[in-house]
mmCIF file of C-alpha atoms and ligand atoms in Angstrom:
data_model
loop_
_atom_site.group_PDB
_atom_site.id
_atom_site.type_symbol
_atom_site.label_atom_id
_atom_site.label_comp_id
_atom_site.label_asym_id
_atom_site.label_seq_id
_atom_site.Cartn_x
_atom_site.Cartn_y
_atom_site.Cartn_z
ATOM 1 C CA UNK A 1 -70.865 -151.535 -234.389
ATOM 2 C CA UNK A 2 -70.085 -150.352 -237.930
ATOM 3 C CA UNK A 3 -67.261 -147.811 -238.137
ATOM 4 C CA UNK A 4 -68.262 -144.147 -238.216
ATOM 5 C CA UNK A 5 -67.079 -142.551 -241.440
ATOM 6 C CA UNK A 6 -65.188 -139.265 -241.017
ATOM 7 C CA UNK A 7 -64.735 -137.054 -244.083
ATOM 8 C CA UNK A 8 -61.718 -134.952 -243.268
ATOM 9 C CA UNK A 9 -58.683 -132.969 -244.348
ATOM 10 C CA UNK A 10 -55.720 -134.181 -242.292
ATOM 11 C CA UNK A 11 -54.258 -130.698 -241.667
ATOM 12 C CA UNK A 12 -57.547 -129.254 -240.445
ATOM 13 C CA UNK A 13 -57.920 -128.658 -236.715
ATOM 14 C CA UNK A 14 -61.716 -128.765 -237.124
ATOM 15 C CA UNK A 15 -61.312 -132.320 -238.451
ATOM 16 C CA UNK A 16 -58.721 -133.242 -235.847
ATOM 17 C CA UNK A 17 -61.023 -132.342 -232.958
ATOM 18 C CA UNK A 18 -63.551 -134.846 -234.333
ATOM 19 C CA UNK A 19 -60.937 -137.554 -234.836
ATOM 20 C CA UNK A 20 -59.674 -136.912 -231.294
ATOM 21 C CA UNK A 21 -63.196 -137.275 -229.882
ATOM 22 C CA UNK A 22 -63.805 -140.506 -231.812
ATOM 23 C CA UNK A 23 -60.553 -141.884 -230.457
ATOM 24 C CA UNK A 24 -61.073 -140.700 -226.856
ATOM 25 C CA UNK A 25 -64.491 -142.386 -226.869
ATOM 26 C CA UNK A 26 -62.934 -145.565 -228.280
ATOM 27 C CA UNK A 27 -65.300 -145.556 -231.263
ATOM 28 C CA UNK A 28 -64.401 -147.427 -234.468
ATOM 29 C CA UNK A 29 -64.032 -145.008 -237.377
ATOM 30 C CA UNK A 30 -62.657 -144.800 -240.877
ATOM 31 C CA UNK A 31 -61.238 -141.582 -242.298
ATOM 32 C CA UNK A 32 -61.996 -140.509 -245.866
ATOM 33 C CA UNK A 33 -59.618 -137.786 -247.044
ATOM 34 C CA UNK A 34 -61.225 -134.933 -248.983
ATOM 35 C CA UNK A 35 -58.956 -133.062 -251.382
ATOM 36 C CA UNK A 36 -59.703 -129.412 -250.541
ATOM 37 C CA UNK A 37 -57.248 -128.114 -253.153
ATOM 38 C CA UNK A 38 -59.173 -130.006 -255.850
ATOM 39 C CA UNK A 39 -62.403 -128.578 -254.302
ATOM 40 C CA UNK A 40 -63.812 -132.032 -253.699
ATOM 41 C CA UNK A 41 -65.769 -130.465 -250.790
ATOM 42 C CA UNK A 42 -67.788 -128.483 -253.355
ATOM 43 C CA UNK A 43 -68.683 -131.518 -255.518
ATOM 44 C CA UNK A 44 -72.406 -132.331 -255.838
ATOM 45 C CA UNK A 45 -71.817 -135.595 -253.984
ATOM 46 C CA UNK A 46 -70.155 -133.888 -251.022
ATOM 47 C CA UNK A 47 -72.653 -130.998 -250.980
ATOM 48 C CA UNK A 48 -75.376 -133.602 -250.395
ATOM 49 C CA UNK A 49 -73.571 -134.449 -247.129
ATOM 50 C CA UNK A 50 -72.928 -130.820 -246.134
ATOM 51 C CA UNK A 51 -74.531 -128.063 -248.232
ATOM 52 C CA UNK A 52 -71.932 -125.626 -246.819
ATOM 53 C CA UNK A 53 -69.195 -127.586 -248.609
ATOM 54 C CA UNK A 54 -66.936 -127.858 -245.537
ATOM 55 C CA UNK A 55 -65.218 -130.698 -243.696
ATOM 56 C CA UNK A 56 -65.591 -132.357 -241.233
ATOM 57 C CA UNK A 57 -68.674 -134.469 -241.813
ATOM 58 C CA UNK A 58 -69.468 -137.801 -240.210
ATOM 59 C CA UNK A 59 -71.789 -140.583 -241.288
ATOM 60 C CA UNK A 60 -72.938 -142.852 -238.499
ATOM 61 C CA UNK A 61 -75.248 -145.407 -240.063
ATOM 62 C CA UNK A 62 -78.044 -143.361 -241.604
ATOM 63 C CA UNK A 63 -77.164 -140.220 -239.613
ATOM 64 C CA UNK A 64 -75.039 -137.512 -241.247
ATOM 65 C CA UNK A 65 -73.665 -134.677 -239.107
ATOM 66 C CA UNK A 66 -71.558 -131.708 -240.211
ATOM 67 C CA UNK A 67 -69.832 -128.936 -238.211
ATOM 68 C CA UNK A 68 -67.096 -130.030 -235.828
ATOM 69 C CA UNK A 69 -68.730 -128.786 -232.633
ATOM 70 C CA UNK A 70 -72.108 -130.256 -233.583
ATOM 71 C CA UNK A 71 -70.320 -133.553 -234.202
ATOM 72 C CA UNK A 72 -68.713 -133.444 -230.736
ATOM 73 C CA UNK A 73 -72.152 -132.844 -229.200
ATOM 74 C CA UNK A 74 -73.625 -135.701 -231.254
ATOM 75 C CA UNK A 75 -70.891 -138.203 -230.394
ATOM 76 C CA UNK A 76 -70.852 -137.405 -226.683
ATOM 77 C CA UNK A 77 -74.652 -137.405 -226.419
ATOM 78 C CA UNK A 78 -75.026 -140.658 -228.327
ATOM 79 C CA UNK A 79 -72.073 -142.657 -227.056
ATOM 80 C CA UNK A 80 -71.100 -141.279 -223.642
ATOM 81 C CA UNK A 81 -74.377 -142.050 -221.944
ATOM 82 C CA UNK A 82 -72.934 -141.197 -218.509
ATOM 83 C CA UNK A 83 -72.746 -137.564 -219.646
ATOM 84 C CA UNK A 84 -69.141 -137.046 -218.588
ATOM 85 C CA UNK A 85 -67.866 -135.556 -221.850
ATOM 86 C CA UNK A 86 -70.983 -133.417 -222.347
ATOM 87 C CA UNK A 87 -72.465 -132.751 -218.907
ATOM 88 C CA UNK A 88 -76.270 -132.682 -218.755
ATOM 89 C CA UNK A 89 -76.459 -130.473 -215.624
ATOM 90 C CA UNK A 90 -77.644 -127.018 -216.742
ATOM 91 C CA UNK A 91 -74.781 -124.805 -215.555
ATOM 92 C CA UNK A 92 -72.059 -127.260 -216.619
ATOM 93 C CA UNK A 93 -73.690 -127.716 -220.019
ATOM 94 C CA UNK A 94 -73.802 -123.920 -220.460
ATOM 95 C CA UNK A 95 -70.094 -123.653 -219.560
ATOM 96 C CA UNK A 96 -69.289 -126.210 -222.259
ATOM 97 C CA UNK A 97 -71.363 -124.242 -224.771
ATOM 98 C CA UNK A 98 -69.440 -121.050 -223.945
ATOM 99 C CA UNK A 99 -66.222 -122.820 -224.929
ATOM 100 C CA UNK A 100 -67.734 -124.212 -228.121
ATOM 101 C CA UNK A 101 -68.627 -120.614 -229.028
ATOM 102 C CA UNK A 102 -65.037 -119.535 -228.375
ATOM 103 C CA UNK A 103 -63.812 -122.401 -230.564
ATOM 104 C CA UNK A 104 -66.120 -121.265 -233.392
ATOM 105 C CA UNK A 105 -65.361 -117.561 -232.810
ATOM 106 C CA UNK A 106 -62.070 -116.078 -231.604
ATOM 107 C CA UNK A 107 -60.122 -119.344 -231.862
ATOM 108 C CA UNK A 108 -61.239 -119.808 -235.479
ATOM 109 C CA UNK A 109 -60.649 -116.156 -236.434
ATOM 110 C CA UNK A 110 -57.431 -115.891 -234.399
ATOM 111 C CA UNK A 111 -54.935 -118.759 -234.069
ATOM 112 C CA UNK A 112 -56.635 -120.964 -236.678
ATOM 113 C CA UNK A 113 -56.817 -118.147 -239.247
ATOM 114 C CA UNK A 114 -53.167 -117.194 -238.641
ATOM 115 C CA UNK A 115 -52.205 -120.821 -239.349
ATOM 116 C CA UNK A 116 -54.220 -120.931 -242.590
ATOM 117 C CA UNK A 117 -52.346 -117.822 -243.733
ATOM 118 C CA UNK A 118 -48.911 -119.290 -242.949
ATOM 119 C CA UNK A 119 -49.611 -122.823 -244.208
ATOM 120 C CA UNK A 120 -51.817 -122.179 -247.218
ATOM 121 C CA UNK A 121 -51.311 -118.501 -248.046
ATOM 122 C CA UNK A 122 -54.940 -117.586 -247.330
ATOM 123 C CA UNK A 123 -55.607 -113.943 -248.267
ATOM 124 C CA UNK A 124 -56.367 -112.809 -244.705
ATOM 125 C CA UNK A 125 -54.691 -110.103 -242.604
ATOM 126 C CA UNK A 126 -52.222 -111.986 -240.359
ATOM 127 C CA UNK A 127 -51.856 -109.114 -237.872
ATOM 128 C CA UNK A 128 -55.606 -108.951 -237.337
ATOM 129 C CA UNK A 129 -55.692 -112.720 -236.718
ATOM 130 C CA UNK A 130 -52.701 -112.406 -234.341
ATOM 131 C CA UNK A 131 -54.476 -109.657 -232.372
ATOM 132 C CA UNK A 132 -57.590 -111.828 -232.000
ATOM 133 C CA UNK A 133 -55.384 -114.769 -230.959
ATOM 134 C CA UNK A 134 -53.623 -112.649 -228.313
ATOM 135 C CA UNK A 135 -56.960 -111.733 -226.719
ATOM 136 C CA UNK A 136 -58.299 -115.278 -226.866
ATOM 137 C CA UNK A 137 -55.113 -116.931 -225.568
ATOM 138 C CA UNK A 138 -54.847 -114.348 -222.776
ATOM 139 C CA UNK A 139 -58.372 -115.219 -221.663
ATOM 140 C CA UNK A 140 -57.611 -118.965 -221.872
ATOM 141 C CA UNK A 141 -54.381 -118.541 -219.877
ATOM 142 C CA UNK A 142 -56.194 -116.620 -217.155
ATOM 143 C CA UNK A 143 -58.994 -119.206 -217.027
ATOM 144 C CA UNK A 144 -56.543 -122.104 -216.702
ATOM 145 C CA UNK A 145 -54.421 -120.458 -213.997
ATOM 146 C CA UNK A 146 -56.239 -122.437 -211.289
ATOM 147 C CA UNK A 147 -58.002 -125.163 -213.274
ATOM 148 C CA UNK A 148 -57.039 -128.489 -214.821
ATOM 149 C CA UNK A 149 -59.680 -128.516 -217.571
ATOM 150 C CA UNK A 150 -61.919 -125.910 -219.166
ATOM 151 C CA UNK A 151 -65.510 -126.548 -218.132
ATOM 152 C CA UNK A 152 -65.345 -129.111 -215.337
ATOM 153 C CA UNK A 153 -62.857 -130.786 -213.029
ATOM 154 C CA UNK A 154 -62.479 -133.481 -215.701
ATOM 155 C CA UNK A 155 -62.120 -133.176 -219.492
ATOM 156 C CA UNK A 156 -65.210 -132.455 -221.585
ATOM 157 C CA UNK A 157 -65.888 -131.750 -225.243
ATOM 158 C CA UNK A 158 -64.871 -128.143 -224.455
ATOM 159 C CA UNK A 159 -61.249 -129.293 -224.072
ATOM 160 C CA UNK A 160 -61.478 -131.318 -227.279
ATOM 161 C CA UNK A 161 -62.904 -128.345 -229.212
ATOM 162 C CA UNK A 162 -60.145 -125.979 -228.067
ATOM 163 C CA UNK A 163 -57.181 -128.349 -228.187
ATOM 164 C CA UNK A 164 -56.192 -128.725 -231.860
ATOM 165 C CA UNK A 165 -55.894 -125.112 -233.018
ATOM 166 C CA UNK A 166 -54.385 -124.052 -229.686
ATOM 167 C CA UNK A 167 -51.697 -126.760 -229.786
ATOM 168 C CA UNK A 168 -50.862 -125.914 -233.400
ATOM 169 C CA UNK A 169 -50.923 -122.114 -233.009
ATOM 170 C CA UNK A 170 -47.116 -121.885 -233.498
ATOM 171 C CA UNK A 171 -47.612 -123.144 -237.072
ATOM 172 C CA UNK A 172 -49.410 -119.850 -237.629
ATOM 173 C CA UNK A 173 -46.619 -117.792 -236.110
ATOM 174 C CA UNK A 174 -48.407 -117.529 -232.738
ATOM 175 C CA UNK A 175 -45.983 -118.558 -229.982
ATOM 176 C CA UNK A 176 -47.262 -120.287 -226.847
ATOM 177 C CA UNK A 177 -44.152 -119.294 -224.858
ATOM 178 C CA UNK A 178 -45.995 -116.629 -222.768
ATOM 179 C CA UNK A 179 -48.712 -119.085 -221.757
ATOM 180 C CA UNK A 180 -47.469 -121.655 -219.185
ATOM 181 C CA UNK A 181 -50.974 -122.571 -217.961
ATOM 182 C CA UNK A 182 -52.095 -123.268 -221.539
ATOM 183 C CA UNK A 183 -49.021 -125.419 -222.162
ATOM 184 C CA UNK A 184 -49.755 -127.385 -218.976
ATOM 185 C CA UNK A 185 -53.349 -127.958 -220.094
ATOM 186 C CA UNK A 186 -52.243 -129.091 -223.577
ATOM 187 C CA UNK A 187 -49.995 -131.641 -221.857
ATOM 188 C CA UNK A 188 -52.938 -132.905 -219.773
ATOM 189 C CA UNK A 189 -55.068 -133.365 -222.917
ATOM 190 C CA UNK A 190 -52.173 -135.161 -224.645
ATOM 191 C CA UNK A 191 -51.849 -137.499 -221.646
ATOM 192 C CA UNK A 192 -55.471 -138.703 -221.929
ATOM 193 C CA UNK A 193 -55.892 -142.389 -222.839
ATOM 194 C CA UNK A 194 -56.284 -142.869 -226.640
ATOM 195 C CA UNK A 195 -55.125 -139.297 -227.446
ATOM 196 C CA UNK A 196 -54.238 -138.991 -231.148
ATOM 197 C CA UNK A 197 -52.093 -136.085 -232.383
ATOM 198 C CA UNK A 198 -52.762 -133.904 -235.411
ATOM 199 C CA UNK A 199 -50.249 -134.003 -238.261
ATOM 200 C CA UNK A 200 -47.492 -131.499 -237.481
ATOM 201 C CA UNK A 201 -46.501 -128.681 -239.864
ATOM 202 C CA UNK A 202 -43.390 -126.487 -239.541
ATOM 203 C CA UNK A 203 -43.508 -123.737 -236.910
ATOM 204 C CA UNK A 204 -43.880 -120.379 -238.698
ATOM 205 C CA UNK A 205 -41.860 -117.232 -238.013
HETATM 206 N N1 GSH B 301 -67.657 -124.299 -238.526
HETATM 207 C C1 GSH B 301 -67.097 -125.377 -239.291
HETATM 208 C C2 GSH B 301 -65.838 -124.900 -240.015
HETATM 209 C C3 GSH B 301 -65.241 -125.987 -240.879
HETATM 210 C C4 GSH B 301 -64.186 -125.458 -241.814
HETATM 211 O O1 GSH B 301 -63.871 -124.254 -241.859
HETATM 212 N N2 GSH B 301 -63.612 -126.375 -242.607
HETATM 213 C C5 GSH B 301 -62.568 -126.018 -243.530
HETATM 214 C C6 GSH B 301 -61.304 -126.839 -243.255
HETATM 215 S S1 GSH B 301 -60.625 -126.356 -241.699
HETATM 216 C C7 GSH B 301 -63.023 -126.349 -244.953
HETATM 217 O O2 GSH B 301 -63.699 -127.331 -245.163
HETATM 218 N N3 GSH B 301 -62.629 -125.517 -245.924
HETATM 219 C C8 GSH B 301 -62.942 -125.751 -247.299
HETATM 220 C C9 GSH B 301 -63.544 -124.559 -247.979
HETATM 221 O O3 GSH B 301 -63.616 -123.465 -247.373
HETATM 222 O O4 GSH B 301 -63.954 -124.728 -249.126
HETATM 223 C C10 GSH B 301 -66.800 -126.563 -238.378
HETATM 224 O O5 GSH B 301 -66.603 -126.343 -237.173
HETATM 225 O O6 GSH B 301 -66.790 -127.710 -238.851
#
């Protein structure tokens, strides 16, 4: 099999969730770093891959897929034919989709946004992001109080989608100290065979 090409920015949690999925599935891949500061993601060449001008994007042979959650769905559907990572059963599949929506909604606008402010000085209101993060992390903590993984008794793409920005929330000044169940779950994801970490940045005050 030819390696899947992953266009990424190494400090992006959206990109890390894709890299993590590629690794967990044991798929060969090559990473191509896109210089966001130089706006390489808005170049005509890159816009042909993703008209939204955002990473991550993958190329798998002649197939190009953008959007991190769409990529997780693609990879699991194509390469995990047993349907463990992306369950086919209706209710389980819907539970996974709920978590993908949380990853694209309150996780992105909460903990991920707070981190972009602290790491890159994005002109966003940190307190607003912190308030969204508090609600989202509270919900996650409650959900994990009596569960090992998010959408099933085993890990699914839901866990992969939520992991990166949750684990790195402290880099955005969002402490995980009040969330023991979340910290336990992060440890279980990190213990999975072929887990790859995201590049660490300093914890923010
Ligand atoms: N919904 C998209 C969001 C991707 C996204 O926000 N990517 C950021 C990096 S984390 C990006 O490419 N930013 C460059 C820009 O805004 O120009 C996904 O899940 O892939």
